[in-house]
PDB file of N, CA, C and O in Angstrom:
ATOM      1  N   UNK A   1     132.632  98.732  98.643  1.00 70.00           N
ATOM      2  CA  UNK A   1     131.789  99.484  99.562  1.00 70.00           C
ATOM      3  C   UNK A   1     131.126  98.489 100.513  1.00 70.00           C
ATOM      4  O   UNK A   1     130.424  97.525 100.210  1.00 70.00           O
ATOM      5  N   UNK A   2     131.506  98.936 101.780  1.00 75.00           N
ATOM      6  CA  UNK A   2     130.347  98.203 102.796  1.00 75.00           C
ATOM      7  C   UNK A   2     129.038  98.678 103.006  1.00 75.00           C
ATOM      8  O   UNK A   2     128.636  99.563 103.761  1.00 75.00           O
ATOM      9  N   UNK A   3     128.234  97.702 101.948  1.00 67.00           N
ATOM     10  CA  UNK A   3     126.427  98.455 102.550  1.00 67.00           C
ATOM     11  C   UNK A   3     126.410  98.087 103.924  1.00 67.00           C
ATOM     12  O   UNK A   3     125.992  98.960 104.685  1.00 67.00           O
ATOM     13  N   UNK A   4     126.694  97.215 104.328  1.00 69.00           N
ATOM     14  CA  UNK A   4     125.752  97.580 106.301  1.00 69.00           C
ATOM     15  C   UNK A   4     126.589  98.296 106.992  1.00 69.00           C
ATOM     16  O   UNK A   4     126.046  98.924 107.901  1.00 69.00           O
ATOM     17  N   UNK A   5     127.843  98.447 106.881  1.00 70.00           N
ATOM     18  CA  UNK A   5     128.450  99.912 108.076  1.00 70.00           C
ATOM     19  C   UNK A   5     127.763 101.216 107.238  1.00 70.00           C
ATOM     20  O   UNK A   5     127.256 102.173 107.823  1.00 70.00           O
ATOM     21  N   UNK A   6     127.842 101.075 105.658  1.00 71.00           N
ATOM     22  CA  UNK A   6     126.900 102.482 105.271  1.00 71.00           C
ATOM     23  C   UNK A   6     125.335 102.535 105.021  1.00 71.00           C
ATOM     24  O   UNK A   6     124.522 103.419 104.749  1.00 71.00           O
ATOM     25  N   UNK A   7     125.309 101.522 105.185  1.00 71.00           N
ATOM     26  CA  UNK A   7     123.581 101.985 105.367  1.00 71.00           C
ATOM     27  C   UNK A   7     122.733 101.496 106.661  1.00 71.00           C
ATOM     28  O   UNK A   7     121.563 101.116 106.708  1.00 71.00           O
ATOM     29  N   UNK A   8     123.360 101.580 107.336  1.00 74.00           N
ATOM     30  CA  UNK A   8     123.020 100.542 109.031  1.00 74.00           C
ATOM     31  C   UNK A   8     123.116 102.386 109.776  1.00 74.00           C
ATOM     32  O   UNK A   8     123.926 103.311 109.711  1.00 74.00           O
ATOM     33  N   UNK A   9     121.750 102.141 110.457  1.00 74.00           N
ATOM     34  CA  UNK A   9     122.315 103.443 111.258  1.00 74.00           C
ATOM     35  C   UNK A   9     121.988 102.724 113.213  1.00 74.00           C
ATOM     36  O   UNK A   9     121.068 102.053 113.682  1.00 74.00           O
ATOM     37  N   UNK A  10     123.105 103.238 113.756  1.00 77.00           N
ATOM     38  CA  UNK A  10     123.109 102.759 115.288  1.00 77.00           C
ATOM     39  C   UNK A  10     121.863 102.434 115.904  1.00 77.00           C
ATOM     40  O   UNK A  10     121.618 101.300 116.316  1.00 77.00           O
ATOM     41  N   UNK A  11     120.869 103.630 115.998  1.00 81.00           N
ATOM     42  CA  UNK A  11     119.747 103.646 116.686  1.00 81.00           C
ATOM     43  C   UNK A  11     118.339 103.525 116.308  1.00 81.00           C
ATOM     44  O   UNK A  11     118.246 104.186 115.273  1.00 81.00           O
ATOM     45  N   UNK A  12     116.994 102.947 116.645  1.00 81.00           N
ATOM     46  CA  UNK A  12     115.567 103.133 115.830  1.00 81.00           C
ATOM     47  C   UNK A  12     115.929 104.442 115.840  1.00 81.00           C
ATOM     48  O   UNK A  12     116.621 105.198 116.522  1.00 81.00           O
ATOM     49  N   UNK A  13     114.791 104.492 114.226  1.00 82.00           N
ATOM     50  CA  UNK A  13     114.238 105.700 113.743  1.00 82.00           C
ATOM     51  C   UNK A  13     112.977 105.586 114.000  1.00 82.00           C
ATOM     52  O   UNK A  13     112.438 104.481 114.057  1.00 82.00           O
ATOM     53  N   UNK A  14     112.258 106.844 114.212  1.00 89.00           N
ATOM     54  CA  UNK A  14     110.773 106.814 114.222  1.00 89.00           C
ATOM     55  C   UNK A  14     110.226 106.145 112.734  1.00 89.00           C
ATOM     56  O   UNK A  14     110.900 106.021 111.712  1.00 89.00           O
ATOM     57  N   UNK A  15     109.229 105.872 112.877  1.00 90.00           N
ATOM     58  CA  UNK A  15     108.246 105.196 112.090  1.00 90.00           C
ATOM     59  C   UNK A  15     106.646 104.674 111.966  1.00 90.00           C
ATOM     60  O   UNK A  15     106.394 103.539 112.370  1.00 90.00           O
ATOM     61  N   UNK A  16     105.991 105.180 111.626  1.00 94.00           N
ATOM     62  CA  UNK A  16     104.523 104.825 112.045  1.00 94.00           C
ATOM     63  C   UNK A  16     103.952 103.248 111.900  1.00 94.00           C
ATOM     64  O   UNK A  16     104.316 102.501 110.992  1.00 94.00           O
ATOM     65  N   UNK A  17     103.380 103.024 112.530  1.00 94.00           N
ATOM     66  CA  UNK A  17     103.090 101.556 112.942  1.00 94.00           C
ATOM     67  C   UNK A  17     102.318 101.235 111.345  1.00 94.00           C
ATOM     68  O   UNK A  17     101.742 101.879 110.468  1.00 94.00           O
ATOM     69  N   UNK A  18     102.679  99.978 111.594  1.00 92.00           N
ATOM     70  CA  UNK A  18     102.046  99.102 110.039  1.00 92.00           C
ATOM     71  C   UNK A  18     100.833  98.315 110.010  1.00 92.00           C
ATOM     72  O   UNK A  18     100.528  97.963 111.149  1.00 92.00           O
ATOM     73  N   UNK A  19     100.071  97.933 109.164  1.00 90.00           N
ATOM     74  CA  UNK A  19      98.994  97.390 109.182  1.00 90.00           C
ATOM     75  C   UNK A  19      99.297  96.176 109.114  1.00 90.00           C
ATOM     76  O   UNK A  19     100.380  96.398 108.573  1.00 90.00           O
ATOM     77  N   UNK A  20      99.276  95.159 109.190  1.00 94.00           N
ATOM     78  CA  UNK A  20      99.509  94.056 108.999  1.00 94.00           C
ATOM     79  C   UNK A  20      98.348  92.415 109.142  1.00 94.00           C
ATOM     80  O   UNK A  20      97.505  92.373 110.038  1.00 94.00           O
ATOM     81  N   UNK A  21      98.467  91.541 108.407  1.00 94.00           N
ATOM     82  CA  UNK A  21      96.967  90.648 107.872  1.00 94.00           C
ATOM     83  C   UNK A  21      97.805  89.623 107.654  1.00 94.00           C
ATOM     84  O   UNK A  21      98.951  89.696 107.211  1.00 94.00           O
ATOM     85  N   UNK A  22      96.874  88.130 108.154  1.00 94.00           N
ATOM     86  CA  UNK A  22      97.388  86.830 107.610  1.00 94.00           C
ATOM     87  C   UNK A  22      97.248  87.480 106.023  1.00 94.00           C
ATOM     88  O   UNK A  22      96.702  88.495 105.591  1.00 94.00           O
ATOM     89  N   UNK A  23      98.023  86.370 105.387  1.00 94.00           N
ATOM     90  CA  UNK A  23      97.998  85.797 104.191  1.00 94.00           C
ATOM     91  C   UNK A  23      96.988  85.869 103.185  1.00 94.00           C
ATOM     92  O   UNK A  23      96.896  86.526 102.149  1.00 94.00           O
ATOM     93  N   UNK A  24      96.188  84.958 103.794  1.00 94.00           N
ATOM     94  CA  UNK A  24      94.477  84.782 102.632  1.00 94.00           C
ATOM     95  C   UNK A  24      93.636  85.666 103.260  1.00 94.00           C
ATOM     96  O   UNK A  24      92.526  85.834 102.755  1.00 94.00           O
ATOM     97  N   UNK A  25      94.048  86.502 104.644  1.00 94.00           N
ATOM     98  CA  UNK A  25      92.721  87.749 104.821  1.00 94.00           C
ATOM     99  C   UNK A  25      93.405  89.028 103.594  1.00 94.00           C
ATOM    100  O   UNK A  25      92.773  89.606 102.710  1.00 94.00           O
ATOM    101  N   UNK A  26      94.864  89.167 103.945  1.00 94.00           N
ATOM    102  CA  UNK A  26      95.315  90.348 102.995  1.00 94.00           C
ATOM    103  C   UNK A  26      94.857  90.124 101.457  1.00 94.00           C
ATOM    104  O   UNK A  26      94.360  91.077 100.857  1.00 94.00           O
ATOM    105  N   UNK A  27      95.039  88.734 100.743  1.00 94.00           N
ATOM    106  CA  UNK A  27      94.306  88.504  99.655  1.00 94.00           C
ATOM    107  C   UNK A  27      93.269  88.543  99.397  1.00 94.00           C
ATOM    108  O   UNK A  27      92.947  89.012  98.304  1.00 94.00           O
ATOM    109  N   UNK A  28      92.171  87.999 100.420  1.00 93.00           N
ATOM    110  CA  UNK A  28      90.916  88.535 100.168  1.00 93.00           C
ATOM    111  C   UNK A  28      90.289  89.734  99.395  1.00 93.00           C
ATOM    112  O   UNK A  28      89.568  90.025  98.442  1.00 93.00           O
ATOM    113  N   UNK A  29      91.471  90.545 101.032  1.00 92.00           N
ATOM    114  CA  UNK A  29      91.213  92.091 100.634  1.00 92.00           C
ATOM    115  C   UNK A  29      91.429  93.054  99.713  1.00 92.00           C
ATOM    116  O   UNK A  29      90.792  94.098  99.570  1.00 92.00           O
ATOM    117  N   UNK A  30      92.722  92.504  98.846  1.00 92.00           N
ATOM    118  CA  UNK A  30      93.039  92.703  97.695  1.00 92.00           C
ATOM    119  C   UNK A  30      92.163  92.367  96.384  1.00 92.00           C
ATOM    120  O   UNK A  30      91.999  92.854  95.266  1.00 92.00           O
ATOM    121  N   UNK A  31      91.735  91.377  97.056  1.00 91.00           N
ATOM    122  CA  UNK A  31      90.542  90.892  95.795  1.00 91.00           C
ATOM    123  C   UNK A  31      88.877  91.454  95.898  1.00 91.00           C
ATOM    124  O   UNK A  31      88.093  91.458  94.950  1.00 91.00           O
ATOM    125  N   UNK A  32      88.619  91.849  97.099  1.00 92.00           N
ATOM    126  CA  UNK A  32      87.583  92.870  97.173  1.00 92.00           C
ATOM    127  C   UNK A  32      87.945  94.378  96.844  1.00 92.00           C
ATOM    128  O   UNK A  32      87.024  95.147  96.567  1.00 92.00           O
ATOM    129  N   UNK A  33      89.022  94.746  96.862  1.00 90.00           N
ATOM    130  CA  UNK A  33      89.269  95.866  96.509  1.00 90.00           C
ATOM    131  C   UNK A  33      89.361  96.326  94.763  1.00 90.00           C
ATOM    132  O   UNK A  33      88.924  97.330  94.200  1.00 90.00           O
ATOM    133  N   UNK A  34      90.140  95.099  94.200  1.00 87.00           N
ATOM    134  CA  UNK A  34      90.936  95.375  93.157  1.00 87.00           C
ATOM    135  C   UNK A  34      90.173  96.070  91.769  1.00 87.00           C
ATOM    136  O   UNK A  34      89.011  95.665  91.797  1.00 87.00           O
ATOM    137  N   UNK A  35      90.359  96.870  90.687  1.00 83.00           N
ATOM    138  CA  UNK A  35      89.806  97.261  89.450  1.00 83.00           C
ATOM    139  C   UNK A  35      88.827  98.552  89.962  1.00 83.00           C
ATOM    140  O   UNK A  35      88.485  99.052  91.034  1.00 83.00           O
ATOM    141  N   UNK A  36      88.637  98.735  88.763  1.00 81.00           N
ATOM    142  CA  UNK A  36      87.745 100.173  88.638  1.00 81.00           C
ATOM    143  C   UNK A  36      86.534  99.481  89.678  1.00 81.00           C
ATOM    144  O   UNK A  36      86.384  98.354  90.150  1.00 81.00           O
ATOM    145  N   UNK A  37      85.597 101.041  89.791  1.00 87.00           N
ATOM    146  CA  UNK A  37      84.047 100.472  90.631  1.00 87.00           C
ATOM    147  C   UNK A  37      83.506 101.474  89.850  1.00 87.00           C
ATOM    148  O   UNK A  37      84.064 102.533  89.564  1.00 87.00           O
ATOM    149  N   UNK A  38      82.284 101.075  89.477  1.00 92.00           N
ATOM    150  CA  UNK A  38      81.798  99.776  89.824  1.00 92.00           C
ATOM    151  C   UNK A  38      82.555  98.771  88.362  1.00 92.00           C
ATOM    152  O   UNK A  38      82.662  99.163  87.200  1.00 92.00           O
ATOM    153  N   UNK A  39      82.901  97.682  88.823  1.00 91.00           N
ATOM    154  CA  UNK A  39      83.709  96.781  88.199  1.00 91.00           C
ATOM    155  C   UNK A  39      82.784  96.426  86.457  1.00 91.00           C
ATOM    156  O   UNK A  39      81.624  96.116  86.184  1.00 91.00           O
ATOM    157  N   UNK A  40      84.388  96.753  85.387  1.00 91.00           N
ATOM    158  CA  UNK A  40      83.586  96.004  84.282  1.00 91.00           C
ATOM    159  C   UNK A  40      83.899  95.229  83.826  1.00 91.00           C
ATOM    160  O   UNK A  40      84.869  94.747  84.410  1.00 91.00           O
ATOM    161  N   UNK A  41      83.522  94.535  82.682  1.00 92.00           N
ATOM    162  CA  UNK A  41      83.614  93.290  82.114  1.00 92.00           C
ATOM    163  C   UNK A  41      85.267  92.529  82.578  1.00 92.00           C
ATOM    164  O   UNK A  41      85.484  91.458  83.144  1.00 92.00           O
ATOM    165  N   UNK A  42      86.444  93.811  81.959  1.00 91.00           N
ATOM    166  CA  UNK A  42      87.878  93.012  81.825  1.00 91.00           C
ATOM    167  C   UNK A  42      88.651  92.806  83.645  1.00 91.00           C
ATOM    168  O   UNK A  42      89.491  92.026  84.094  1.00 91.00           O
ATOM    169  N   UNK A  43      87.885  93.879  84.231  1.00 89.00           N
ATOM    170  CA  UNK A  43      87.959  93.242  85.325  1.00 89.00           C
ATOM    171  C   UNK A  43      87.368  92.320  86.004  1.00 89.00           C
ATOM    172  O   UNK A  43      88.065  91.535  86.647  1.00 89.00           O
ATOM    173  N   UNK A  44      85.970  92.209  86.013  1.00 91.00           N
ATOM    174  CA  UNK A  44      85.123  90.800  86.185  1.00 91.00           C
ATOM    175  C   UNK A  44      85.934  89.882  86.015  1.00 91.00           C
ATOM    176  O   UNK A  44      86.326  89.044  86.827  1.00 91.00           O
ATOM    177  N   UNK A  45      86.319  90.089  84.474  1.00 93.00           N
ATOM    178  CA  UNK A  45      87.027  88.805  83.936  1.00 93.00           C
ATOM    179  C   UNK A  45      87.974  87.827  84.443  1.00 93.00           C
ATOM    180  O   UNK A  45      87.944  86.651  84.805  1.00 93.00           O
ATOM    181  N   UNK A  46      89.094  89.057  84.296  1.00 91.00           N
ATOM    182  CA  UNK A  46      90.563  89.025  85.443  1.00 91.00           C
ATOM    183  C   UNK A  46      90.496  87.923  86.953  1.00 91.00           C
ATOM    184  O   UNK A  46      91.107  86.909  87.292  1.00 91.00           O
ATOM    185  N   UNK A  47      89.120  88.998  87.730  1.00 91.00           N
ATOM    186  CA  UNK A  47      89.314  88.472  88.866  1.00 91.00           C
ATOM    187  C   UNK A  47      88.584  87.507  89.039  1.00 91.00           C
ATOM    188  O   UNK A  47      88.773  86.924  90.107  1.00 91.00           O
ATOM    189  N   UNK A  48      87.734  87.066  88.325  1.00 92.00           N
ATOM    190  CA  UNK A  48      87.295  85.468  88.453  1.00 92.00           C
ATOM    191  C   UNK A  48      88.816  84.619  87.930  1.00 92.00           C
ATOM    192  O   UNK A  48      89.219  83.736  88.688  1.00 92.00           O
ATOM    193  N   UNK A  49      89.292  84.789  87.173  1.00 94.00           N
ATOM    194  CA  UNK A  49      90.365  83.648  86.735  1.00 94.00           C
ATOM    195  C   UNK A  49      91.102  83.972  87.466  1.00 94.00           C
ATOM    196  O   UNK A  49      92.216  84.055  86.947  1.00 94.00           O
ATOM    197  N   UNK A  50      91.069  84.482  89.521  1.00 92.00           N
ATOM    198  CA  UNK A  50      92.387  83.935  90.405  1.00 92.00           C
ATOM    199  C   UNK A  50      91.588  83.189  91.297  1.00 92.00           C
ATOM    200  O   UNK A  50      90.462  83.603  91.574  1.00 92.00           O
ATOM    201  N   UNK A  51      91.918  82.398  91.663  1.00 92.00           N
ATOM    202  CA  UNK A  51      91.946  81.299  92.463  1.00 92.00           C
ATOM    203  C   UNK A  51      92.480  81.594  94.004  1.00 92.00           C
ATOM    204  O   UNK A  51      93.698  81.690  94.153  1.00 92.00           O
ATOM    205  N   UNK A  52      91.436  81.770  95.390  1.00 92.00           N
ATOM    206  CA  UNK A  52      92.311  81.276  96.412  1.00 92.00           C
ATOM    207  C   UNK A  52      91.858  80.506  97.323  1.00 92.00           C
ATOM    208  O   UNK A  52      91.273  80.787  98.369  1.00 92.00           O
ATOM    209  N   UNK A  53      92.374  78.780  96.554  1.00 91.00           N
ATOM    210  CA  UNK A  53      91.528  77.672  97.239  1.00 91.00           C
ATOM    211  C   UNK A  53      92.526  77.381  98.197  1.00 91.00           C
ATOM    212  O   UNK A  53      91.978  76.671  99.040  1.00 91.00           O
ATOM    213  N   UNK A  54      93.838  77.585  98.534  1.00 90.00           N
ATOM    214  CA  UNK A  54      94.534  77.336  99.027  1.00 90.00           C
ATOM    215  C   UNK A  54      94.045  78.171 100.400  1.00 90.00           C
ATOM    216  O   UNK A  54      94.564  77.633 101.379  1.00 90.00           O
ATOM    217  N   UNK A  55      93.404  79.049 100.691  1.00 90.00           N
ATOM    218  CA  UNK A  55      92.621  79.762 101.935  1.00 90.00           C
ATOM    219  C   UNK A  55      91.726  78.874 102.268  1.00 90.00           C
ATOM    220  O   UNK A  55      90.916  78.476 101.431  1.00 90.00           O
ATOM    221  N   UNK A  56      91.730  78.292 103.903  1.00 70.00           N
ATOM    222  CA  UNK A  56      90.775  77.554 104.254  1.00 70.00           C
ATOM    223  C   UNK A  56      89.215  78.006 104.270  1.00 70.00           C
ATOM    224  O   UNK A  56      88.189  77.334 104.169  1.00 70.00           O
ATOM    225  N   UNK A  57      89.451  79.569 104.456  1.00 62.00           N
ATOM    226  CA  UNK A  57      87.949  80.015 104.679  1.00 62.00           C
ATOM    227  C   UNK A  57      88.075  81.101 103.775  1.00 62.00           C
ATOM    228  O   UNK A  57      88.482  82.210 104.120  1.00 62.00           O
ATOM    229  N   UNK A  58      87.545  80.635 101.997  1.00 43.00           N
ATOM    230  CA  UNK A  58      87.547  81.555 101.210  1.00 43.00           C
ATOM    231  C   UNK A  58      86.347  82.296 101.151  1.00 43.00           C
ATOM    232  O   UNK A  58      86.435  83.245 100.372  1.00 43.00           O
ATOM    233  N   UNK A  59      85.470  82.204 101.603  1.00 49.00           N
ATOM    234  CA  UNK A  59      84.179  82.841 101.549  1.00 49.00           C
ATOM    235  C   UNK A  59      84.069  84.043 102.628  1.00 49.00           C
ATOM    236  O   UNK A  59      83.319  85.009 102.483  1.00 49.00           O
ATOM    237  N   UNK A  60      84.781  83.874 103.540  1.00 50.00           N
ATOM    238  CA  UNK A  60      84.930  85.050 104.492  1.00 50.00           C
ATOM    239  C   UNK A  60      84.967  86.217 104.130  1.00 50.00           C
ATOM    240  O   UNK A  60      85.838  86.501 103.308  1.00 50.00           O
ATOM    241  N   UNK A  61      84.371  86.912 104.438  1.00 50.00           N
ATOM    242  CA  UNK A  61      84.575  88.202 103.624  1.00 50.00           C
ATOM    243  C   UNK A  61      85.977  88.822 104.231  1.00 50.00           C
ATOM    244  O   UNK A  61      86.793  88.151 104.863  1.00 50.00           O
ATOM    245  N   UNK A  62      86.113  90.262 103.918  1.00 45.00           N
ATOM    246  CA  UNK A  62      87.940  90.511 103.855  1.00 45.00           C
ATOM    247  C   UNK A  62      87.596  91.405 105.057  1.00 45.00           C
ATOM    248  O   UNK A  62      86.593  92.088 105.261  1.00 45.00           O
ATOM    249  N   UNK A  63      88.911  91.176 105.938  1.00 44.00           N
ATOM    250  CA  UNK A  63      88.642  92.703 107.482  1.00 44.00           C
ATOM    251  C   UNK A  63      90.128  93.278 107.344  1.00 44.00           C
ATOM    252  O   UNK A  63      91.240  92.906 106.968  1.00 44.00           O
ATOM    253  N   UNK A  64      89.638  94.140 107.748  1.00 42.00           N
ATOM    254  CA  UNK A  64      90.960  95.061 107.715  1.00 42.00           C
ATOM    255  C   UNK A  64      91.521  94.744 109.507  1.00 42.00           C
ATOM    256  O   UNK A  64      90.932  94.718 110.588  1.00 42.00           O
ATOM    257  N   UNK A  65      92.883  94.553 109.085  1.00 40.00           N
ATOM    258  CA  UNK A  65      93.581  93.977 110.357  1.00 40.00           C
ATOM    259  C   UNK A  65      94.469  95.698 110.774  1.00 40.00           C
ATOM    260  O   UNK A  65      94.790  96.322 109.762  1.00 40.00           O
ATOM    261  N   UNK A  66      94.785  96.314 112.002  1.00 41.00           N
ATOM    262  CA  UNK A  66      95.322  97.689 112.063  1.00 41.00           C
ATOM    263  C   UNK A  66      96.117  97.427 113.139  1.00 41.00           C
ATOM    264  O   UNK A  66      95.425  96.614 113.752  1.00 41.00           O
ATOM    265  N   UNK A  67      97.412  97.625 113.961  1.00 41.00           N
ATOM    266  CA  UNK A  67      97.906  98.073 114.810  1.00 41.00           C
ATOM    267  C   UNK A  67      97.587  98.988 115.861  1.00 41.00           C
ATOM    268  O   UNK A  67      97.972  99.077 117.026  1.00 41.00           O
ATOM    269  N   UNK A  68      96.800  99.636 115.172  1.00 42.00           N
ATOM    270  CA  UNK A  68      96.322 101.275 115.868  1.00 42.00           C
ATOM    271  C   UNK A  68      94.921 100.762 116.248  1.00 42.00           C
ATOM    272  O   UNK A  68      94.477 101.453 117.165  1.00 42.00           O
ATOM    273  N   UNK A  69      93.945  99.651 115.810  1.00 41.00           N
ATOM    274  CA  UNK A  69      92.882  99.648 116.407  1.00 41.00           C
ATOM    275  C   UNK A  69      91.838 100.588 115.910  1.00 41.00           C
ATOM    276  O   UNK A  69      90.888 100.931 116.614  1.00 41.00           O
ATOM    277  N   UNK A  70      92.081 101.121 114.336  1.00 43.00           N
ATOM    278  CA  UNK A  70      90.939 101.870 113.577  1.00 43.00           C
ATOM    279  C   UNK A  70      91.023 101.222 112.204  1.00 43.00           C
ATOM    280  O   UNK A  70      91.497 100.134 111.876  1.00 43.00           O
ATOM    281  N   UNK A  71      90.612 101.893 111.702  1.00 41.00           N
ATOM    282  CA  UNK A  71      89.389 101.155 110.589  1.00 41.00           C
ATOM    283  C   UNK A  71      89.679 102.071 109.122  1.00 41.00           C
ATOM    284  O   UNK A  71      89.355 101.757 107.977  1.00 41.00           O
ATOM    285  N   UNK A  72      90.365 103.241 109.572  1.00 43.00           N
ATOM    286  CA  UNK A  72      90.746 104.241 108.642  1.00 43.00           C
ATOM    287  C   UNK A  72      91.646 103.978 107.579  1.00 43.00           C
ATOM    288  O   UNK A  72      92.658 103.299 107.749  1.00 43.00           O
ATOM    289  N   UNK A  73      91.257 104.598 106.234  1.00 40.00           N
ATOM    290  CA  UNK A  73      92.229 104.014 105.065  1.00 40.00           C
ATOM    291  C   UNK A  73      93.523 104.921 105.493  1.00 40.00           C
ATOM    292  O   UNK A  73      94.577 104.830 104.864  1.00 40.00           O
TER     293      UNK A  73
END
């Protein structure tokens, strides 16, 4: 079977625009988001033992980056 003559189609398809974030802002944001709220112990736990020193500016707090120019989940 050829997957790209069968799954390749000629022309764009519609599609709604994507959100998209450097690297260590999308992690941030993942890490302000992540576990139950208000956060307990095994999540506390969890998310202190990740590390992202490899982000130059880890203290930044997290922004939501949008295509569309809103703010909406």
């Amino acid at each position: 079977v050829d997957l790209d003559a069968a799954g390749n189609a000629p022309d764009p398809f519609p599609a709604p625009p994507v959100d998209t974030a450097e690297a260590c802002q999308a992690a941030r944001r993942v890490m302000a988001e992540a576990g139950t709220r208000p956060l307990d112990s095994v999540d506390r736990e969890l998310l202190s033992s990740i590390s992202l020193a490899r982000c130059a500016d880890r203290h930044q707090p997290a922004q939501r980056s949008t295509s569309r120019g809103t703010s909406g989940s």
